[in-house]
Coordinates of C-alpha atoms and ligand atoms in Angstrom, one line a residue:
M1 CA -3.7 -35.9 21.6
T2 CA -6.6 -33.8 20.4
A3 CA -6.7 -30.5 22.3
E4 CA -3.6 -28.3 21.9
V5 CA -1.0 -29.3 24.3
R6 CA -0.4 -26.4 26.8
V7 CA 2.2 -26.5 29.5
R8 CA 3.5 -23.8 31.5
I9 CA 6.1 -23.1 34.6
A10 CA 4.8 -21.2 37.5
P11 CA 7.8 -20.0 39.6
S12 CA 7.4 -17.9 42.9
P13 CA 10.0 -15.0 42.7
T14 CA 11.5 -15.4 46.1
G15 CA 14.8 -15.7 45.6
D16 CA 17.6 -16.3 43.3
P17 CA 16.4 -18.0 39.8
H18 CA 17.1 -21.5 40.4
V19 CA 18.6 -24.4 38.3
G20 CA 15.5 -26.4 38.9
T21 CA 13.4 -24.0 37.6
A22 CA 15.6 -23.8 34.3
Y23 CA 15.4 -27.7 34.3
I24 CA 11.6 -27.9 34.7
A25 CA 11.2 -25.0 32.3
L26 CA 13.4 -27.1 29.6
F27 CA 11.0 -30.3 30.0
N28 CA 7.9 -28.0 29.6
Y29 CA 9.3 -26.0 26.7
V30 CA 10.5 -29.6 24.9
F31 CA 7.3 -31.2 25.5
A32 CA 5.4 -28.1 23.9
K33 CA 7.7 -27.9 20.7
K34 CA 7.3 -31.9 20.6
H35 CA 3.7 -31.4 20.4
G36 CA 3.3 -28.0 18.5
G37 CA 1.9 -26.7 21.5
K38 CA 2.3 -23.5 23.8
F39 CA 4.6 -23.1 26.8
I40 CA 3.4 -20.6 29.3
L41 CA 5.3 -18.6 32.1
R42 CA 3.1 -17.8 34.8
I43 CA 4.5 -15.6 38.0
E44 CA 3.2 -17.0 41.4
D45 CA 3.7 -14.1 43.6
T46 CA 0.6 -14.6 46.1
D47 CA 2.9 -15.0 49.1
Q48 CA 3.1 -11.3 49.8
T49 CA 5.6 -11.2 51.9
R50 CA 8.5 -13.1 50.0
S51 CA 7.7 -12.1 46.7
R52 CA 9.9 -9.3 44.8
P53 CA 9.6 -7.9 41.4
E54 CA 13.3 -7.8 41.3
W55 CA 13.2 -11.5 41.8
E56 CA 10.7 -11.9 39.4
T57 CA 13.0 -9.9 36.7
M58 CA 15.7 -11.9 37.6
I59 CA 14.0 -15.1 37.0
Q60 CA 12.9 -13.9 33.4
Q61 CA 16.5 -12.6 32.4
A62 CA 18.1 -15.9 33.6
L63 CA 15.6 -17.8 31.8
R64 CA 15.8 -16.0 28.6
W65 CA 19.5 -16.3 28.8
T66 CA 19.1 -20.3 29.1
G67 CA 17.4 -19.8 25.4
V68 CA 14.2 -21.3 26.6
S69 CA 11.5 -19.2 25.7
W70 CA 7.6 -18.9 26.3
D71 CA 4.8 -18.1 24.4
E72 CA 2.8 -16.6 26.6
G73 CA 3.7 -14.6 30.0
P74 CA 3.6 -11.5 32.0
D75 CA 6.2 -9.8 29.9
V76 CA 4.9 -11.4 26.4
G77 CA 1.2 -11.1 27.1
G78 CA -1.0 -14.0 25.6
P79 CA -4.9 -14.6 25.4
Y80 CA -5.1 -16.0 29.2
G81 CA -3.6 -13.2 30.9
P82 CA -2.7 -11.8 33.4
Y83 CA 0.1 -14.2 34.0
R84 CA 0.9 -12.7 37.5
Q85 CA -0.9 -14.0 40.2
S86 CA -1.1 -10.9 42.3
E87 CA -3.0 -9.4 39.4
R88 CA -5.7 -12.2 39.6
T89 CA -6.6 -12.0 43.0
E90 CA -10.4 -11.1 42.0
I91 CA -10.5 -14.3 40.1
Y92 CA -9.6 -16.1 42.9
R93 CA -12.2 -14.7 45.3
K94 CA -15.0 -15.3 42.9
H95 CA -14.1 -18.9 42.5
C96 CA -13.6 -19.3 45.9
N97 CA -16.9 -18.0 46.7
E98 CA -18.7 -20.2 44.0
L99 CA -17.1 -23.3 46.1
M100 CA -18.6 -22.1 49.1
E101 CA -21.9 -21.6 47.6
K102 CA -21.5 -24.9 46.5
G103 CA -21.0 -26.2 49.9
A104 CA -17.5 -27.5 48.9
A105 CA -16.0 -25.1 50.8
Y106 CA -16.2 -23.3 54.2
P107 CA -15.0 -20.3 55.9
C108 CA -12.9 -21.0 59.3
F109 CA -12.7 -18.8 62.0
C110 CA -10.1 -20.1 64.0
T111 CA -7.6 -17.9 65.2
S112 CA -4.2 -18.8 64.4
E113 CA -3.4 -19.1 68.5
R114 CA -5.7 -21.7 68.2
L115 CA -4.5 -23.5 65.5
E116 CA -1.2 -23.2 67.0
Q117 CA -2.2 -24.7 70.1
L118 CA -4.1 -27.7 68.4
R119 CA -0.9 -28.5 66.5
R120 CA 1.2 -28.5 69.6
D121 CA -1.5 -30.8 71.3
Q122 CA -1.3 -33.2 68.3
L123 CA 2.5 -33.4 68.3
R124 CA 2.1 -34.0 72.2
R125 CA -0.4 -37.1 71.2
K126 CA 1.8 -38.0 68.3
V127 CA -0.9 -37.9 66.0
S128 CA -0.5 -36.3 62.5
P129 CA -1.1 -32.5 62.9
G130 CA -4.0 -31.2 60.7
Y131 CA -7.2 -29.0 61.3
D132 CA -9.8 -31.0 63.3
G133 CA -12.7 -29.5 61.3
R134 CA -14.3 -27.1 64.0
C135 CA -16.1 -24.9 61.5
R136 CA -16.5 -27.2 58.8
G137 CA -20.2 -28.0 60.7
L138 CA -21.1 -24.2 61.2
T139 CA -24.7 -23.6 60.3
A140 CA -25.5 -20.8 58.3
E141 CA -26.9 -18.9 61.2
E142 CA -23.5 -19.1 62.7
V143 CA -21.6 -18.3 60.0
A144 CA -23.8 -15.2 59.7
A145 CA -23.3 -14.3 63.1
K146 CA -19.6 -14.5 62.9
H147 CA -19.6 -12.4 59.6
A148 CA -21.7 -9.6 61.5
E149 CA -18.9 -9.6 64.2
K150 CA -16.5 -9.1 61.2
L151 CA -14.5 -11.7 62.3
P152 CA -11.4 -12.4 60.1
Y153 CA -11.7 -15.9 58.4
T154 CA -9.9 -17.9 56.1
V155 CA -11.7 -20.3 53.5
R156 CA -11.2 -24.3 53.7
L157 CA -11.8 -26.9 51.4
K158 CA -14.2 -29.4 52.6
I159 CA -12.1 -32.7 52.0
P160 CA -14.5 -36.0 51.9
K161 CA -13.8 -37.8 55.2
E162 CA -14.2 -41.1 53.3
G163 CA -13.0 -42.8 50.3
A164 CA -9.5 -42.1 48.5
T165 CA -8.3 -40.0 45.8
T166 CA -6.2 -41.3 42.7
F167 CA -4.4 -39.8 40.0
V168 CA -2.5 -41.2 37.3
D169 CA 1.2 -39.6 37.0
R170 CA 2.5 -40.4 33.7
L171 CA 5.9 -41.4 35.0
R172 CA 4.7 -43.7 38.2
G173 CA 1.2 -44.6 37.2
E174 CA -1.4 -44.5 39.7
V175 CA -1.0 -42.8 42.8
T176 CA -3.9 -43.3 45.6
I177 CA -4.2 -41.6 48.8
E178 CA -6.8 -41.9 51.6
N179 CA -8.9 -38.6 51.9
H180 CA -8.9 -39.1 55.7
Q181 CA -4.9 -38.3 55.3
V182 CA -5.8 -34.8 53.3
D183 CA -6.4 -31.8 55.6
D184 CA -9.1 -29.3 54.9
Q185 CA -6.9 -27.1 53.0
V186 CA -6.9 -23.1 53.1
L187 CA -7.9 -21.6 49.9
L188 CA -8.1 -18.4 50.7
K189 CA -6.3 -16.5 53.4
S190 CA -7.5 -14.0 56.0
D191 CA -5.9 -11.2 54.3
G192 CA -7.9 -12.1 51.0
F193 CA -5.0 -13.7 49.0
P194 CA -5.4 -17.1 47.8
T195 CA -3.0 -20.2 48.9
Y196 CA -1.0 -21.8 46.2
H197 CA -3.4 -24.7 45.8
L198 CA -6.1 -22.2 45.2
A199 CA -4.2 -19.9 42.6
N200 CA -2.3 -23.1 40.9
V201 CA -5.7 -24.7 40.1
V202 CA -7.8 -22.1 39.0
D203 CA -5.0 -20.7 37.0
D204 CA -4.1 -24.1 35.2
H205 CA -7.8 -24.6 34.5
L206 CA -8.5 -21.0 33.1
M207 CA -5.1 -21.1 31.1
K208 CA -6.4 -24.2 29.9
I209 CA -3.2 -26.2 30.9
T210 CA -3.3 -29.9 29.6
H211 CA -0.4 -31.3 31.5
V212 CA 1.4 -30.2 35.0
M213 CA 5.0 -31.3 34.3
R214 CA 6.5 -30.2 37.6
A215 CA 8.8 -31.1 40.2
E216 CA 8.4 -34.4 42.3
E217 CA 8.2 -32.3 45.7
W218 CA 4.5 -31.1 44.4
I219 CA 3.3 -34.8 44.1
T220 CA 2.1 -34.5 47.8
S221 CA -0.1 -31.5 46.9
T222 CA -2.0 -33.2 43.8
P223 CA -4.4 -35.1 45.6
K224 CA -5.8 -31.8 47.0
H225 CA -5.6 -30.4 43.7
V226 CA -7.5 -33.3 42.3
L227 CA -10.0 -32.7 44.9
L228 CA -10.4 -29.1 43.9
Y229 CA -10.7 -30.0 40.2
K230 CA -13.7 -32.3 41.3
A231 CA -15.1 -29.8 43.8
F232 CA -15.1 -27.3 41.0
G233 CA -16.5 -29.8 38.6
W234 CA -13.6 -29.3 36.0
D235 CA -11.5 -32.0 34.2
A236 CA -8.0 -32.2 35.6
P237 CA -4.9 -32.0 33.5
E238 CA -2.4 -34.8 33.2
W239 CA 0.2 -35.0 36.0
I240 CA 4.0 -35.5 35.2
H241 CA 6.0 -35.1 38.3
M242 CA 9.7 -35.0 37.5
P243 CA 12.5 -36.2 39.5
L244 CA 14.2 -33.5 41.6
L245 CA 17.8 -32.8 41.0
R246 CA 19.6 -33.6 44.2
N247 CA 22.8 -33.5 45.8
Q248 CA 25.7 -35.7 46.0
D249 CA 24.4 -37.0 49.2
K250 CA 21.1 -37.6 47.3
S251 CA 19.3 -34.7 49.4
K252 CA 17.2 -32.0 47.2
I253 CA 19.8 -29.5 45.5
S254 CA 20.5 -27.0 47.8
K255 CA 22.3 -23.9 47.9
R256 CA 24.4 -25.1 51.0
K257 CA 26.0 -27.9 48.9
N258 CA 25.9 -26.9 45.3
P259 CA 25.8 -23.3 43.6
V260 CA 21.9 -23.2 42.8
S261 CA 21.5 -19.7 41.2
I262 CA 21.3 -19.8 37.4
N263 CA 23.3 -16.6 37.8
F264 CA 26.2 -18.3 39.4
Y265 CA 26.4 -20.7 35.9
K266 CA 26.0 -17.5 33.7
Q267 CA 29.0 -15.4 35.9
A268 CA 31.3 -18.4 36.0
G269 CA 30.9 -18.7 32.2
F270 CA 29.0 -21.6 31.6
L271 CA 27.5 -21.8 28.1
P272 CA 23.7 -21.7 28.3
E273 CA 23.7 -24.8 25.7
A274 CA 25.8 -26.7 27.9
L275 CA 23.7 -26.1 30.7
L276 CA 20.8 -27.1 29.2
N277 CA 22.3 -30.0 27.5
Y278 CA 23.3 -31.3 31.4
L279 CA 19.7 -30.4 32.7
A280 CA 18.4 -32.6 29.9
M281 CA 20.7 -35.6 30.8
M282 CA 19.7 -35.0 34.4
G283 CA 15.9 -36.3 34.0
W284 CA 16.2 -37.8 30.3
T285 CA 18.0 -40.0 28.2
M286 CA 18.8 -39.9 24.3
P287 CA 17.6 -43.1 22.4
D288 CA 21.2 -43.8 21.7
A289 CA 22.4 -42.6 24.9
R290 CA 24.6 -40.2 23.8
E291 CA 25.3 -37.3 26.5
K292 CA 26.2 -34.3 24.1
F293 CA 22.8 -33.2 22.2
T294 CA 21.1 -29.9 21.4
V295 CA 17.6 -28.9 22.5
A296 CA 16.6 -29.3 19.0
E297 CA 17.9 -32.9 19.0
M298 CA 16.1 -33.5 22.2
I299 CA 13.0 -32.2 21.1
E300 CA 13.2 -34.7 17.6
S301 CA 13.5 -37.5 20.1
F302 CA 11.3 -36.6 23.2
T303 CA 9.2 -39.1 24.6
L304 CA 8.2 -39.5 28.1
D305 CA 9.2 -43.0 28.4
R306 CA 12.9 -42.3 28.1
M307 CA 12.3 -39.9 31.3
S308 CA 14.7 -41.5 34.3
L309 CA 12.8 -41.7 37.5
G310 CA 16.1 -41.8 39.6
G311 CA 17.1 -38.8 41.9
P312 CA 19.7 -37.6 39.5
V313 CA 22.8 -36.1 41.2
F314 CA 23.6 -32.7 39.8
D315 CA 27.8 -32.5 39.6
V316 CA 29.0 -29.5 38.9
K317 CA 32.3 -31.0 37.7
K318 CA 30.3 -33.4 34.8
L319 CA 29.0 -29.9 33.9
T320 CA 32.0 -28.3 33.5
W321 CA 33.2 -31.1 31.5
L322 CA 30.5 -30.8 29.1
N323 CA 30.7 -27.1 28.8
G324 CA 34.4 -28.0 27.8
L325 CA 33.3 -30.3 24.9
Y326 CA 31.3 -27.6 23.6
I327 CA 33.9 -24.6 23.9
R328 CA 36.7 -27.0 22.3
E329 CA 34.4 -27.1 19.5
M330 CA 34.2 -23.3 18.8
T331 CA 36.2 -21.9 16.3
P332 CA 38.5 -18.8 18.1
A333 CA 36.6 -16.4 16.5
E334 CA 33.6 -17.6 17.9
L335 CA 35.3 -18.2 21.1
V336 CA 36.6 -14.6 21.3
R337 CA 32.7 -13.3 20.5
R338 CA 31.5 -15.2 23.3
I339 CA 34.2 -14.0 26.0
R340 CA 33.4 -10.7 24.5
E341 CA 29.7 -11.0 25.2
T342 CA 30.3 -12.4 28.6
V343 CA 33.4 -12.1 30.8
L344 CA 35.0 -8.7 28.8
T345 CA 31.9 -6.6 27.9
D346 CA 32.4 -2.9 27.5
E347 CA 30.2 -2.5 30.4
K348 CA 32.2 -4.6 32.7
L349 CA 35.5 -2.8 31.8
L350 CA 34.0 0.5 32.1
A351 CA 32.3 -0.4 35.6
V352 CA 36.1 -1.3 36.9
M353 CA 37.9 1.1 35.3
P354 CA 37.0 3.7 37.5
L355 CA 38.0 1.7 40.7
V356 CA 41.7 0.9 39.4
H357 CA 42.2 4.2 36.8
E358 CA 44.5 6.1 39.7
R359 CA 46.8 3.3 40.2
I360 CA 47.6 2.9 36.2
E361 CA 50.5 4.3 34.7
K362 CA 51.0 2.0 31.8
L363 CA 48.3 0.7 30.1
E364 CA 49.5 -2.8 31.1
D365 CA 49.0 -2.4 34.6
F366 CA 45.3 -2.5 34.2
V367 CA 45.6 -6.2 33.8
D368 CA 47.5 -6.7 37.1
H369 CA 45.2 -4.4 39.4
S370 CA 41.8 -5.9 37.9
V371 CA 42.3 -9.4 37.4
F372 CA 40.4 -10.3 40.5
F373 CA 37.5 -8.7 38.8
F374 CA 37.5 -11.5 36.1
N375 CA 38.8 -14.4 37.3
G376 CA 37.2 -17.0 39.0
D377 CA 38.4 -18.5 42.5
V378 CA 41.1 -16.6 44.2
P379 CA 43.6 -18.2 45.9
Y380 CA 44.0 -17.7 50.0
D381 CA 47.7 -18.5 50.5
G382 CA 49.5 -18.4 53.8
E383 CA 49.5 -14.6 53.8
M384 CA 46.0 -14.1 53.0
A385 CA 44.8 -16.9 55.1
A386 CA 46.4 -15.2 58.0
A387 CA 45.0 -11.7 56.8
M388 CA 41.5 -13.2 57.0
V389 CA 41.5 -13.7 60.6
P390 CA 41.5 -10.6 62.9
K391 CA 43.4 -9.9 65.6
G392 CA 41.6 -11.4 68.8
Q393 CA 39.4 -13.5 66.6
S394 CA 39.7 -17.3 65.8
A395 CA 39.3 -18.8 62.1
K396 CA 36.0 -20.5 63.8
S397 CA 34.6 -17.1 65.0
T398 CA 35.6 -15.7 61.4
L399 CA 33.9 -18.1 59.7
T400 CA 30.6 -17.7 62.0
A401 CA 31.0 -13.8 61.0
L402 CA 31.4 -14.9 57.0
E403 CA 28.5 -17.0 57.1
A404 CA 26.5 -14.1 58.4
V405 CA 27.7 -12.0 55.5
L406 CA 26.8 -14.7 53.1
E407 CA 23.5 -14.9 54.4
L408 CA 23.0 -11.1 53.9
I409 CA 24.2 -11.5 50.2
D410 CA 21.9 -14.4 49.6
A411 CA 19.0 -12.2 50.6
V412 CA 19.3 -9.3 48.4
P413 CA 18.8 -9.5 44.2
E414 CA 22.1 -7.6 43.8
I415 CA 24.7 -5.7 45.9
H416 CA 24.4 -2.0 46.5
P417 CA 27.3 -0.5 48.4
E418 CA 25.3 2.0 51.0
P419 CA 23.0 -1.0 51.9
M420 CA 25.3 -3.6 52.0
E421 CA 27.9 -1.5 53.8
A422 CA 25.1 -0.6 56.4
S423 CA 24.3 -4.5 56.5
L424 CA 27.9 -5.1 57.7
R425 CA 28.2 -2.8 60.0
A426 CA 25.0 -3.8 61.6
T427 CA 26.2 -7.6 61.4
A428 CA 29.5 -6.7 62.9
D429 CA 27.9 -4.8 65.9
K430 CA 25.6 -7.8 66.4
I431 CA 28.4 -10.0 67.0
G432 CA 30.0 -7.7 68.9
W433 CA 33.2 -6.9 66.2
K434 CA 34.6 -3.4 65.4
A435 CA 33.5 -3.0 61.5
K436 CA 37.0 -3.0 60.4
D437 CA 37.6 -6.2 61.6
L438 CA 34.8 -7.6 59.9
F439 CA 35.7 -5.8 56.4
M440 CA 38.9 -6.9 56.2
P441 CA 38.2 -10.9 55.8
V442 CA 35.4 -9.9 53.5
R443 CA 37.8 -7.9 51.6
V444 CA 40.4 -11.0 51.4
A445 CA 37.7 -13.3 50.7
V446 CA 35.9 -11.3 47.9
T447 CA 39.1 -10.4 46.2
G448 CA 42.2 -12.5 47.4
R449 CA 43.8 -9.1 48.5
K450 CA 44.4 -7.2 51.4
A451 CA 44.7 -3.6 49.4
T452 CA 41.6 -2.9 47.1
P453 CA 39.3 0.0 45.8
P454 CA 36.8 0.7 48.1
L455 CA 35.5 -2.6 49.4
F456 CA 31.6 -2.4 48.8
T457 CA 31.8 -0.7 45.3
T458 CA 34.2 -3.4 44.4
M459 CA 31.7 -5.6 45.8
E460 CA 29.0 -4.1 43.6
V461 CA 31.4 -4.8 40.6
L462 CA 32.2 -7.8 41.4
G463 CA 28.7 -8.8 41.6
K464 CA 26.6 -11.0 43.8
E465 CA 27.5 -14.4 42.0
R466 CA 31.3 -13.8 42.4
C467 CA 31.1 -12.7 46.2
R468 CA 29.1 -15.3 47.2
R469 CA 31.1 -17.9 45.6
R470 CA 34.2 -16.5 46.8
L471 CA 32.9 -16.1 50.3
R472 CA 31.9 -20.0 50.3
N473 CA 35.5 -20.9 49.3
A474 CA 36.7 -18.7 52.1
I475 CA 34.6 -20.5 54.6
A476 CA 35.8 -23.3 53.7
Q477 CA 39.1 -22.4 53.9
L478 CA 38.4 -21.3 57.3
K479 CA 36.9 -24.7 58.2
V480 CA 40.1 -26.3 57.2
Q481 CA 42.3 -23.4 59.6
A482 CA 39.3 -24.2 62.5
E483 CA 40.0 -27.7 62.7
A484 CA 43.8 -27.0 63.1
E485 CA 43.5 -24.5 65.7
P486 CA 43.8 -24.6 69.5
Q487 CA 40.4 -24.6 71.3
V488 CA 40.5 -21.3 73.1
V489 CA 41.6 -18.7 71.0
A490 CA 38.5 -16.7 70.7
P491 CA 37.8 -14.5 73.6
A492 CA 34.2 -14.2 74.7
P493 CA 32.3 -11.9 72.2
A494 CA 31.2 -8.9 73.7
P495 CA 27.9 -8.4 74.3
A496 CA 25.7 -6.9 71.8
S497 CA 24.9 -3.2 72.5
Ligands
LIG501 N1 4.6 -21.8 42.6 C1 5.2 -23.3 42.4 C2 6.8 -23.5 42.6 O1 7.4 -22.1 42.8 C3 4.7 -23.9 41.1 C4 4.5 -25.4 41.4 C5 3.5 -25.9 40.4 O2 4.4 -26.2 39.2 O3 2.7 -26.3 40.4 O4 7.3 -23.9 42.2

């Protein structure tokens, strides 16, 4: 390779840091190191409604925890910044205007109502949905008149009607798609923000990315990107689409079927080196096929031809096994150090202490009173299982209620007592439950106990990952209980007021 290898990951800060991001980050990092190149972190936060700075911070912290580090990025800077797309909107607008001037893109004044109607008609007629090109042929005068009226517009890429677009994926070979199958992609939204496609291509070009190594799910976007490079007159990077991590049933890995937050693994005491080793194994095999290896060893032996194209199944049990190998190799002193850095930090002890302080008469009492703040899953034995279902409710209605609570927790970067309490009260209201009837199953689910320190501070100190993991377990347990219970237990829920 002649030019310096430059690769990137481009996560969108719209939720918990995902293991899939760590997986793609690892391969980009290894590829960069192998070739003496640079690995860049770019934050794709142009989706104004879903992006949050807290998610971005969490993504950066979680990636740092894995040990994968970047040479350029929003926190460390670099020669091609800014590395956060929301700070680059002028650049995208300028490039979009250039395309319009060249006639490679056009303003589209169609309203969202018209597009919705169009989509419905197409569905009804069983033709594949897509823009019908109404604004593609507007004359300069018509466009000027609409601008004079100050009508809102988007900008679309003029995809050639004829021919086909071909690109080479380094793992799959040539991929060809007929151009008529590609929609006139929106590049700039009516709020002036770019779409993923425009921002991604402009940035990859300006940041001199030589290889786009990303998840396979983006392969359907690549023809649009190739056409965009062509419209700009730029050389496209090389394409490497990585096999997606999958659930046991081979569907794309999802939080319904697997813990997907990197923070789950961190909180549960997986070692970052074991997690990276496992993620490496998901997409690649060592020349000698051994399963346990370090990132440095991976860099040493890395070649693209050892990438596997099958859908790798992410199996927490296997990861746990691998993690155990790492743990057993450590000296007791090393293990003590790791435990003090993760499970038993001063910070954690100091957060728990005020919650149990009053109940402690001898120092040893601390252990019994606080164990559920530190351990993993808590059992729901007969008594707890019964306590989880409030009077007048069934296992089935309780599990639906807990699913709603789980969703609330999923949606926030971290648990803060007051807003969490307010959301739980609102949920109780919505489902026609008394708040305390909802608090009890949540309390039992997250602690395995009926009597605990105040629920919401307890949840804050337990942390988001521990709470959701236990709620998931409680929901699974309630499913079993629900199957065994007679059908008519639940009274009709009171209407929401
Ligand atoms: N923002 C996209 C994501 O969230 C980036 C995809 C790409 O690498 O092009 O994964």
